[in-house]
Amino acid sequence: MRQTHYLTLLLTLLFALSATAQQKRTIRSGELWPDGNGRHINAHGGGIMKYGDTYYWFGEHKDDHTSDALVGVTCYASKDLVNWRNCGVALSVTDEPGHDIERGCILERPKVIYNKVTRKFCMWFHLELKGRGYNAARYGVAVANRPEGPYKFLYSQRANANTWPVEFDEQAKEIADTLVAAHYQDWTPAWTTAIGQGLYIKRDFGRGQMSRDMTLYVDDDGKAYHIFSSEENLTLHIAELTGDYLHHTGRYTRVAPAGHNEAPAIFKHEGTYWMITSGCTGWAPNEARMFSAPSIWGPWTQHPNPCRGPKAEITFGGQSTFILPAEGHIIFMADIWRPRHPSDARYIWLPITFEQGKPVVQWRDEWDL
Ligand code: GAL
């Protein structure tokens, strides 16, 4: 009897030890990142939401051959940010012809935030309608009762139709109202000035503003914001969300007009808002940009590239997607895209440190959370 007891104890111990040995403990950016089933995590352009003691990672499911959405938004769960369990498809594309999220659409950069008042999980993403390239430039919204979903698609549209940015006073509105896009040649100084004055805001006024690369941010006061590339990816917009996090309120501001920023990722540190973005070179990496502001409404000031180390001038081969303050770190997350083999895209996760009060992203081959 006693022998059986010891044997059970020994076996339990051995099992616990081997389980611990199997648990990954470090982050190795750029390498394959196996989930609990040993398969490379498929959640690209993603973001992370903490609910209870669990982190949920949402991202684009990528196919082996195409970047079009054939599956939808995937979800993974973890308690330590290193070992992830595949929770399956959180938001599925549909086979209904003509549906906004019909299989084969482009569904990118999904982010989820939890609404404490409605107790709903709210997902926003960049949506391009099937077969129309990147012309639709919409955002989509879906909602769920549980973190891992299933998420119910609510709607997709362009942003803030018939609304001027908050900083446009009567005079600025009058000037913008006179601008005609056809009168300008792209990339000329006159065009750049006109973009700043709202050339494309005016052009898209009735139809709504373009909405592509995006993230969500919930501030300390519970107010949430949708930050997205608008105006032909020339200007970032920060739009306030309604209390249920499912719509825009109509209040929005612009960041770096004509600055050509994509891939916004944001965090707040000691009262300052910091945003890291990329330039616009499609799947090819470029130099990261950084901005700061004392309020989400600006004014936003640009700073030099925060990246340090090999390939720092091309964001280590990646493009920003999210910044997560967690486990005593502020984690910068980026995607190393592989457009010829999209599912093999890799992840960059690096801790942000501060030098003279400014964020720095130093490359590390491996680091311990
Ligand atoms: C990138 C963008 C990605 C994807 C890609 C398509 O600039 O950040 O999310 O849209 O372009 O070329």
GROMACS .gro file of C-alpha atoms and ligand atoms in nm:
model
  381
    1MET     CA    1   0.000   0.000   0.000
    2ARG     CA    2   0.275   0.239   0.109
    3GLN     CA    3   0.483   0.144  -0.199
    4THR     CA    4   0.195   0.231  -0.433
    5HIS     CA    5   0.162   0.561  -0.251
    6TYR     CA    6   0.532   0.644  -0.305
    7LEU     CA    7   0.514   0.539  -0.666
    8THR     CA    8   0.214   0.767  -0.730
    9LEU     CA    9   0.397   1.052  -0.558
   10LEU     CA   10   0.711   0.993  -0.765
   11LEU     CA   11   0.515   0.976  -1.089
   12THR     CA   12   0.327   1.297  -1.006
   13LEU     CA   13   0.658   1.469  -0.930
   14LEU     CA   14   0.815   1.348  -1.253
   15PHE     CA   15   0.514   1.460  -1.452
   16ALA     CA   16   0.518   1.804  -1.291
   17LEU     CA   17   0.891   1.836  -1.360
   18SER     CA   18   0.860   1.738  -1.726
   19ALA     CA   19   0.566   1.975  -1.772
   20THR     CA   20   0.775   2.260  -1.629
   21ALA     CA   21   1.066   2.163  -1.852
   22GLN     CA   22   0.838   2.182  -2.156
   23GLN     CA   23   0.713   2.529  -2.066
   24LYS     CA   24   0.894   2.793  -2.263
   25ARG     CA   25   1.023   3.069  -2.042
   26THR     CA   26   1.178   3.316  -2.281
   27ILE     CA   27   1.078   3.521  -2.584
   28ARG     CA   28   1.282   3.473  -2.900
   29SER     CA   29   1.175   3.729  -3.158
   30GLY     CA   30   1.176   3.628  -3.521
   31GLU     CA   31   1.168   3.253  -3.449
   32LEU     CA   32   0.885   3.006  -3.479
   33TRP     CA   33   0.659   3.035  -3.175
   34PRO     CA   34   0.481   2.704  -3.112
   35ASP     CA   35   0.148   2.700  -2.930
   36GLY     CA   36   0.051   2.423  -2.685
   37ASN     CA   37  -0.002   2.187  -2.981
   38GLY     CA   38   0.344   2.261  -3.123
   39ARG     CA   39   0.210   2.469  -3.414
   40HIS     CA   40   0.342   2.816  -3.496
   41ILE     CA   41   0.100   3.074  -3.353
   42ASN     CA   42  -0.123   3.209  -3.629
   43ALA     CA   43  -0.240   3.548  -3.498
   44HIS     CA   44  -0.077   3.823  -3.701
   45GLY     CA   45  -0.118   4.200  -3.684
   46GLY     CA   46  -0.265   4.127  -3.345
   47GLY     CA   47  -0.317   4.265  -3.001
   48ILE     CA   48  -0.355   4.137  -2.649
   49MET     CA   49  -0.628   4.183  -2.392
   50LYS     CA   50  -0.604   4.075  -2.030
   51TYR     CA   51  -0.920   3.946  -1.867
   52GLY     CA   52  -0.902   3.798  -1.517
   53ASP     CA   53  -0.564   3.631  -1.484
   54THR     CA   54  -0.549   3.534  -1.852
   55TYR     CA   55  -0.404   3.709  -2.155
   56TYR     CA   56  -0.591   3.671  -2.484
   57TRP     CA   57  -0.401   3.721  -2.807
   58PHE     CA   58  -0.615   3.805  -3.111
   59GLY     CA   59  -0.475   3.823  -3.461
   60GLU     CA   60  -0.522   3.758  -3.829
   61HIS     CA   61  -0.527   3.395  -3.930
   62LYS     CA   62  -0.293   3.375  -4.228
   63ASP     CA   63  -0.308   3.110  -4.496
   64ASP     CA   64   0.006   2.945  -4.636
   65HIS     CA   65  -0.042   3.107  -4.976
   66THR     CA   66  -0.260   3.419  -4.954
   67SER     CA   67  -0.302   3.715  -4.722
   68ASP     CA   68  -0.677   3.723  -4.789
   69ALA     CA   69  -0.892   3.620  -4.493
   70LEU     CA   70  -0.996   3.258  -4.544
   71VAL     CA   71  -1.061   3.186  -4.176
   72GLY     CA   72  -1.094   3.503  -3.969
   73VAL     CA   73  -0.959   3.622  -3.637
   74THR     CA   74  -0.789   3.367  -3.415
   75CYS     CA   75  -0.755   3.370  -3.039
   76TYR     CA   76  -0.489   3.224  -2.811
   77ALA     CA   77  -0.485   3.226  -2.430
   78SER     CA   78  -0.198   3.233  -2.184
   79LYS     CA   79  -0.128   3.303  -1.819
   80ASP     CA   80   0.239   3.389  -1.868
   81LEU     CA   81   0.253   3.551  -2.216
   82VAL     CA   82   0.498   3.283  -2.332
   83ASN     CA   83   0.299   2.959  -2.345
   84TRP     CA   84  -0.017   2.992  -2.553
   85ARG     CA   85  -0.320   2.766  -2.593
   86ASN     CA   86  -0.504   2.786  -2.923
   87CYS     CA   87  -0.868   2.886  -2.853
   88GLY     CA   88  -0.964   2.859  -3.220
   89VAL     CA   89  -1.145   3.110  -3.437
   90ALA     CA   90  -1.288   3.406  -3.246
   91LEU     CA   91  -1.450   3.578  -3.545
   92SER     CA   92  -1.517   3.365  -3.848
   93VAL     CA   93  -1.550   3.491  -4.205
   94THR     CA   94  -1.873   3.377  -4.373
   95ASP     CA   95  -1.965   3.203  -4.697
   96GLU     CA   96  -2.260   3.432  -4.760
   97PRO     CA   97  -2.198   3.601  -5.098
   98GLY     CA   98  -2.175   3.978  -5.070
   99HIS     CA   99  -2.143   3.974  -4.691
  100ASP     CA  100  -1.903   4.236  -4.552
  101ILE     CA  101  -1.678   3.966  -4.408
  102GLU     CA  102  -1.720   3.714  -4.687
  103ARG     CA  103  -1.438   3.458  -4.706
  104GLY     CA  104  -1.167   3.613  -4.924
  105CYS     CA  105  -1.208   3.965  -4.786
  106ILE     CA  106  -0.910   4.138  -4.626
  107LEU     CA  107  -0.946   4.146  -4.251
  108GLU     CA  108  -0.647   4.295  -4.072
  109ARG     CA  109  -0.511   4.414  -3.737
  110PRO     CA  110  -0.799   4.298  -3.511
  111LYS     CA  111  -0.798   4.434  -3.155
  112VAL     CA  112  -1.030   4.348  -2.865
  113ILE     CA  113  -1.120   4.554  -2.559
  114TYR     CA  114  -1.344   4.462  -2.268
  115ASN     CA  115  -1.628   4.691  -2.171
  116LYS     CA  116  -1.675   4.677  -1.793
  117VAL     CA  117  -2.020   4.838  -1.809
  118THR     CA  118  -2.182   4.618  -2.075
  119ARG     CA  119  -1.955   4.320  -1.992
  120LYS     CA  120  -1.905   4.265  -2.364
  121PHE     CA  121  -1.583   4.197  -2.551
  122CYS     CA  122  -1.558   4.441  -2.840
  123MET     CA  123  -1.351   4.365  -3.148
  124TRP     CA  124  -1.254   4.625  -3.411
  125PHE     CA  125  -1.057   4.547  -3.724
  126HIS     CA  126  -0.957   4.686  -4.062
  127LEU     CA  127  -1.182   4.551  -4.335
  128GLU     CA  128  -1.152   4.549  -4.713
  129LEU     CA  129  -1.445   4.403  -4.904
  130LYS     CA  130  -1.384   4.090  -5.109
  131GLY     CA  131  -1.251   4.153  -5.459
  132ARG     CA  132  -1.202   4.527  -5.416
  133GLY     CA  133  -0.837   4.543  -5.318
  134TYR     CA  134  -0.778   4.808  -5.052
  135ASN     CA  135  -1.044   5.048  -5.181
  136ALA     CA  136  -1.317   5.008  -4.921
  137ALA     CA  137  -1.091   5.129  -4.634
  138ARG     CA  138  -1.343   5.042  -4.363
  139TYR     CA  139  -1.337   4.939  -4.001
  140GLY     CA  140  -1.549   4.651  -3.878
  141VAL     CA  141  -1.694   4.583  -3.534
  142ALA     CA  142  -1.790   4.254  -3.369
  143VAL     CA  143  -1.897   4.166  -3.017
  144ALA     CA  144  -1.891   3.865  -2.784
  145ASN     CA  145  -1.998   3.759  -2.437
  146ARG     CA  146  -1.683   3.560  -2.373
  147PRO     CA  147  -1.323   3.666  -2.437
  148GLU     CA  148  -1.247   3.387  -2.684
  149GLY     CA  149  -1.576   3.442  -2.867
  150PRO     CA  150  -1.757   3.350  -3.081
  151TYR     CA  151  -1.774   3.714  -3.193
  152LYS     CA  152  -2.085   3.833  -3.373
  153PHE     CA  153  -2.017   4.068  -3.662
  154LEU     CA  154  -2.212   4.393  -3.618
  155TYR     CA  155  -2.125   4.625  -3.907
  156SER     CA  156  -1.848   4.780  -4.114
  157GLN     CA  157  -1.819   5.132  -4.253
  158ARG     CA  158  -1.597   5.432  -4.305
  159ALA     CA  159  -1.529   5.666  -4.016
  160ASN     CA  160  -1.695   5.984  -3.895
  161ALA     CA  161  -1.896   6.084  -4.203
  162ASN     CA  162  -2.006   6.450  -4.212
  163THR     CA  163  -1.783   6.540  -3.919
  164TRP     CA  164  -1.476   6.764  -3.900
  165PRO     CA  165  -1.183   6.693  -3.667
  166VAL     CA  166  -1.217   6.863  -3.326
  167GLU     CA  167  -0.929   7.101  -3.400
  168PHE     CA  168  -1.100   7.248  -3.709
  169ASP     CA  169  -1.248   7.585  -3.610
  170GLU     CA  170  -1.499   7.766  -3.834
  171GLN     CA  171  -1.223   7.921  -4.043
  172ALA     CA  172  -1.043   7.588  -4.090
  173LYS     CA  173  -1.371   7.426  -4.197
  174GLU     CA  174  -1.432   7.702  -4.449
  175ILE     CA  175  -1.084   7.660  -4.597
  176ALA     CA  176  -1.117   7.280  -4.612
  177ASP     CA  177  -1.456   7.314  -4.775
  178THR     CA  178  -1.304   7.499  -5.073
  179LEU     CA  179  -1.038   7.232  -5.145
  180VAL     CA  180  -1.080   7.013  -5.451
  181ALA     CA  181  -0.863   6.701  -5.473
  182ALA     CA  182  -0.854   6.708  -5.856
  183HIS     CA  183  -0.678   7.045  -5.849
  184TYR     CA  184  -0.362   6.904  -5.693
  185GLN     CA  185  -0.077   6.691  -5.811
  186ASP     CA  186   0.027   6.432  -5.551
  187TRP     CA  187   0.347   6.488  -5.355
  188THR     CA  188   0.387   6.854  -5.454
  189PRO     CA  189   0.437   7.110  -5.174
  190ALA     CA  190   0.096   7.263  -5.253
  191TRP     CA  191  -0.065   6.919  -5.222
  192THR     CA  192   0.109   6.853  -4.887
  193THR     CA  193  -0.019   7.187  -4.756
  194ALA     CA  194  -0.369   7.105  -4.881
  195ILE     CA  195  -0.360   6.760  -4.715
  196GLY     CA  196  -0.280   6.938  -4.390
  197GLN     CA  197  -0.573   7.169  -4.447
  198GLY     CA  198  -0.805   6.873  -4.497
  199LEU     CA  199  -0.805   6.804  -4.873
  200TYR     CA  200  -0.904   6.439  -4.825
  201ILE     CA  201  -1.121   6.506  -4.519
  202LYS     CA  202  -1.324   6.726  -4.751
  203ARG     CA  203  -1.312   6.473  -5.036
  204ASP     CA  204  -1.444   6.193  -4.811
  205PHE     CA  205  -1.666   6.412  -4.592
  206GLY     CA  206  -2.001   6.266  -4.695
  207ARG     CA  207  -1.885   5.910  -4.748
  208GLY     CA  208  -1.680   5.890  -4.428
  209GLN     CA  209  -1.308   5.890  -4.368
  210MET     CA  210  -1.087   5.603  -4.480
  211SER     CA  211  -0.996   5.358  -4.206
  212ARG     CA  212  -0.709   5.112  -4.252
  213ASP     CA  213  -0.424   5.007  -4.015
  214MET     CA  214  -0.559   5.040  -3.664
  215THR     CA  215  -0.543   4.983  -3.294
  216LEU     CA  216  -0.767   5.042  -2.993
  217TYR     CA  217  -0.675   5.209  -2.668
  218VAL     CA  218  -0.864   5.220  -2.337
  219ASP     CA  219  -0.755   5.507  -2.116
  220ASP     CA  220  -0.744   5.506  -1.735
  221ASP     CA  221  -1.083   5.678  -1.720
  222GLY     CA  222  -1.243   5.396  -1.922
  223LYS     CA  223  -1.276   5.603  -2.241
  224ALA     CA  224  -1.171   5.411  -2.548
  225TYR     CA  225  -1.022   5.530  -2.877
  226HIS     CA  226  -0.984   5.392  -3.227
  227ILE     CA  227  -0.655   5.497  -3.385
  228PHE     CA  228  -0.628   5.439  -3.758
  229SER     CA  229  -0.456   5.535  -4.082
  230SER     CA  230  -0.687   5.760  -4.279
  231GLU     CA  231  -0.675   6.000  -4.575
  232GLU     CA  232  -0.499   5.752  -4.812
  233ASN     CA  233  -0.277   5.643  -4.519
  234LEU     CA  234  -0.138   5.996  -4.504
  235THR     CA  235  -0.282   6.096  -4.169
  236LEU     CA  236  -0.362   5.910  -3.848
  237HIS     CA  237  -0.698   5.972  -3.685
  238ILE     CA  238  -0.777   5.917  -3.319
  239ALA     CA  239  -1.151   5.876  -3.275
  240GLU     CA  240  -1.333   5.855  -2.943
  241LEU     CA  241  -1.564   5.556  -2.889
  242THR     CA  242  -1.910   5.557  -2.735
  243GLY     CA  243  -1.956   5.419  -2.383
  244ASP     CA  244  -2.037   5.071  -2.519
  245TYR     CA  245  -1.716   5.073  -2.733
  246LEU     CA  246  -1.918   4.982  -3.043
  247HIS     CA  247  -1.935   5.316  -3.228
  248HIS     CA  248  -1.750   5.643  -3.278
  249THR     CA  249  -1.884   5.942  -3.086
  250GLY     CA  250  -1.792   6.173  -3.375
  251ARG     CA  251  -1.509   6.339  -3.185
  252TYR     CA  252  -1.175   6.280  -3.356
  253THR     CA  253  -0.835   6.439  -3.397
  254ARG     CA  254  -0.559   6.404  -3.655
  255VAL     CA  255  -0.196   6.312  -3.592
  256ALA     CA  256   0.089   6.413  -3.825
  257PRO     CA  257  -0.116   6.521  -4.129
  258ALA     CA  258   0.054   6.406  -4.452
  259GLY     CA  259   0.309   6.218  -4.236
  260HIS     CA  260   0.225   5.881  -4.398
  261ASN     CA  261   0.200   5.666  -4.085
  262GLU     CA  262   0.069   5.312  -4.051
  263ALA     CA  263   0.069   5.035  -3.792
  264PRO     CA  264  -0.009   5.251  -3.487
  265ALA     CA  265   0.068   5.109  -3.142
  266ILE     CA  266   0.017   5.315  -2.828
  267PHE     CA  267   0.079   5.316  -2.454
  268LYS     CA  268   0.081   5.564  -2.168
  269HIS     CA  269   0.372   5.606  -1.932
  270GLU     CA  270   0.378   5.847  -1.638
  271GLY     CA  271   0.105   6.060  -1.792
  272THR     CA  272   0.256   6.081  -2.142
  273TYR     CA  273   0.100   5.905  -2.441
  274TRP     CA  274   0.357   5.736  -2.666
  275MET     CA  275   0.278   5.606  -3.012
  276ILE     CA  276   0.504   5.399  -3.235
  277THR     CA  277   0.413   5.370  -3.603
  278SER     CA  278   0.568   5.267  -3.934
  279GLY     CA  279   0.598   5.431  -4.271
  280CYS     CA  280   0.391   5.303  -4.563
  281THR     CA  281   0.581   5.042  -4.762
  282GLY     CA  282   0.329   4.757  -4.764
  283TRP     CA  283   0.471   4.427  -4.636
  284ALA     CA  284   0.830   4.555  -4.662
  285PRO     CA  285   0.974   4.683  -4.334
  286ASN     CA  286   1.077   5.045  -4.284
  287GLU     CA  287   1.201   5.271  -4.007
  288ALA     CA  288   0.971   5.304  -3.705
  289ARG     CA  289   0.847   5.645  -3.603
  290MET     CA  290   0.758   5.766  -3.256
  291PHE     CA  291   0.527   6.038  -3.124
  292SER     CA  292   0.429   6.163  -2.781
  293ALA     CA  293   0.153   6.381  -2.642
  294PRO     CA  294   0.040   6.507  -2.302
  295SER     CA  295  -0.321   6.421  -2.392
  296ILE     CA  296  -0.475   6.174  -2.635
  297TRP     CA  297  -0.605   6.486  -2.815
  298GLY     CA  298  -0.250   6.608  -2.868
  299PRO     CA  299  -0.051   6.803  -2.947
  300TRP     CA  300   0.154   6.512  -3.084
  301THR     CA  301   0.529   6.564  -3.122
  302GLN     CA  302   0.751   6.343  -3.336
  303HIS     CA  303   1.072   6.187  -3.198
  304PRO     CA  304   1.351   5.988  -3.364
  305ASN     CA  305   1.325   5.613  -3.430
  306PRO     CA  306   1.320   5.435  -3.091
  307CYS     CA  307   1.478   5.110  -3.222
  308ARG     CA  308   1.839   5.013  -3.139
  309GLY     CA  309   2.052   4.723  -3.258
  310PRO     CA  310   2.088   4.523  -3.579
  311LYS     CA  311   1.837   4.627  -3.845
  312ALA     CA  312   1.707   4.903  -3.617
  313GLU     CA  313   1.664   5.120  -3.929
  314ILE     CA  314   1.397   4.876  -4.056
  315THR     CA  315   1.234   4.795  -3.721
  316PHE     CA  316   1.438   4.469  -3.707
  317GLY     CA  317   1.253   4.357  -4.022
  318GLY     CA  318   0.912   4.406  -3.863
  319GLN     CA  319   0.617   4.645  -3.842
  320SER     CA  320   0.456   4.758  -3.517
  321THR     CA  321   0.122   4.612  -3.414
  322PHE     CA  322   0.068   4.659  -3.037
  323ILE     CA  323   0.226   4.771  -2.712
  324LEU     CA  324   0.137   4.583  -2.396
  325PRO     CA  325   0.226   4.695  -2.045
  326ALA     CA  326   0.232   4.363  -1.854
  327GLU     CA  327   0.430   4.154  -1.606
  328GLY     CA  328   0.651   4.449  -1.512
  329HIS     CA  329   0.743   4.524  -1.875
  330ILE     CA  330   0.614   4.739  -2.157
  331ILE     CA  331   0.624   4.502  -2.451
  332PHE     CA  332   0.664   4.631  -2.807
  333MET     CA  333   0.507   4.390  -3.056
  334ALA     CA  334   0.566   4.380  -3.429
  335ASP     CA  335   0.516   4.146  -3.726
  336ILE     CA  336   0.782   4.022  -3.962
  337TRP     CA  337   0.562   3.970  -4.267
  338ARG     CA  338   0.620   3.684  -4.513
  339PRO     CA  339   0.391   3.779  -4.804
  340ARG     CA  340   0.497   3.472  -5.008
  341HIS     CA  341   0.419   3.240  -4.718
  342PRO     CA  342   0.190   3.451  -4.498
  343SER     CA  343   0.134   3.192  -4.223
  344ASP     CA  344   0.510   3.182  -4.164
  345ALA     CA  345   0.516   3.549  -4.060
  346ARG     CA  346   0.706   3.591  -3.734
  347TYR     CA  347   0.664   3.795  -3.419
  348ILE     CA  348   0.890   4.049  -3.258
  349TRP     CA  349   0.831   4.111  -2.888
  350LEU     CA  350   1.082   4.336  -2.716
  351PRO     CA  351   1.076   4.521  -2.384
  352ILE     CA  352   1.062   4.900  -2.402
  353THR     CA  353   1.309   5.079  -2.177
  354PHE     CA  354   1.356   5.452  -2.122
  355GLU     CA  355   1.657   5.668  -2.202
  356GLN     CA  356   1.638   6.029  -2.095
  357GLY     CA  357   1.266   5.989  -2.052
  358LYS     CA  358   1.208   5.851  -2.404
  359PRO     CA  359   1.115   5.495  -2.501
  360VAL     CA  360   1.386   5.277  -2.654
  361VAL     CA  361   1.334   4.939  -2.821
  362GLN     CA  362   1.664   4.749  -2.801
  363TRP     CA  363   1.693   4.425  -2.998
  364ARG     CA  364   1.746   4.113  -2.789
  365ASP     CA  365   1.790   3.763  -2.931
  366GLU     CA  366   1.621   3.624  -2.623
  367TRP     CA  367   1.477   3.766  -2.304
  368ASP     CA  368   1.300   3.640  -1.997
  369LEU     CA  369   0.961   3.774  -1.905
  370GAL     C1  370   0.093   4.720  -4.458
  370GAL     C2  371  -0.008   4.717  -4.347
  370GAL     C3  372  -0.055   4.575  -4.332
  370GAL     C4  373  -0.113   4.532  -4.467
  370GAL     C5  374  -0.011   4.551  -4.577
  370GAL     C6  375  -0.065   4.516  -4.713
  370GAL     O1  376   0.146   4.847  -4.475
  370GAL     O2  377   0.048   4.762  -4.228
  370GAL     O3  378  -0.149   4.566  -4.229
  370GAL     O4  379  -0.226   4.609  -4.494
  370GAL     O5  380   0.035   4.682  -4.578
  370GAL     O6  381   0.026   4.548  -4.813
   0.00000   0.00000   0.00000
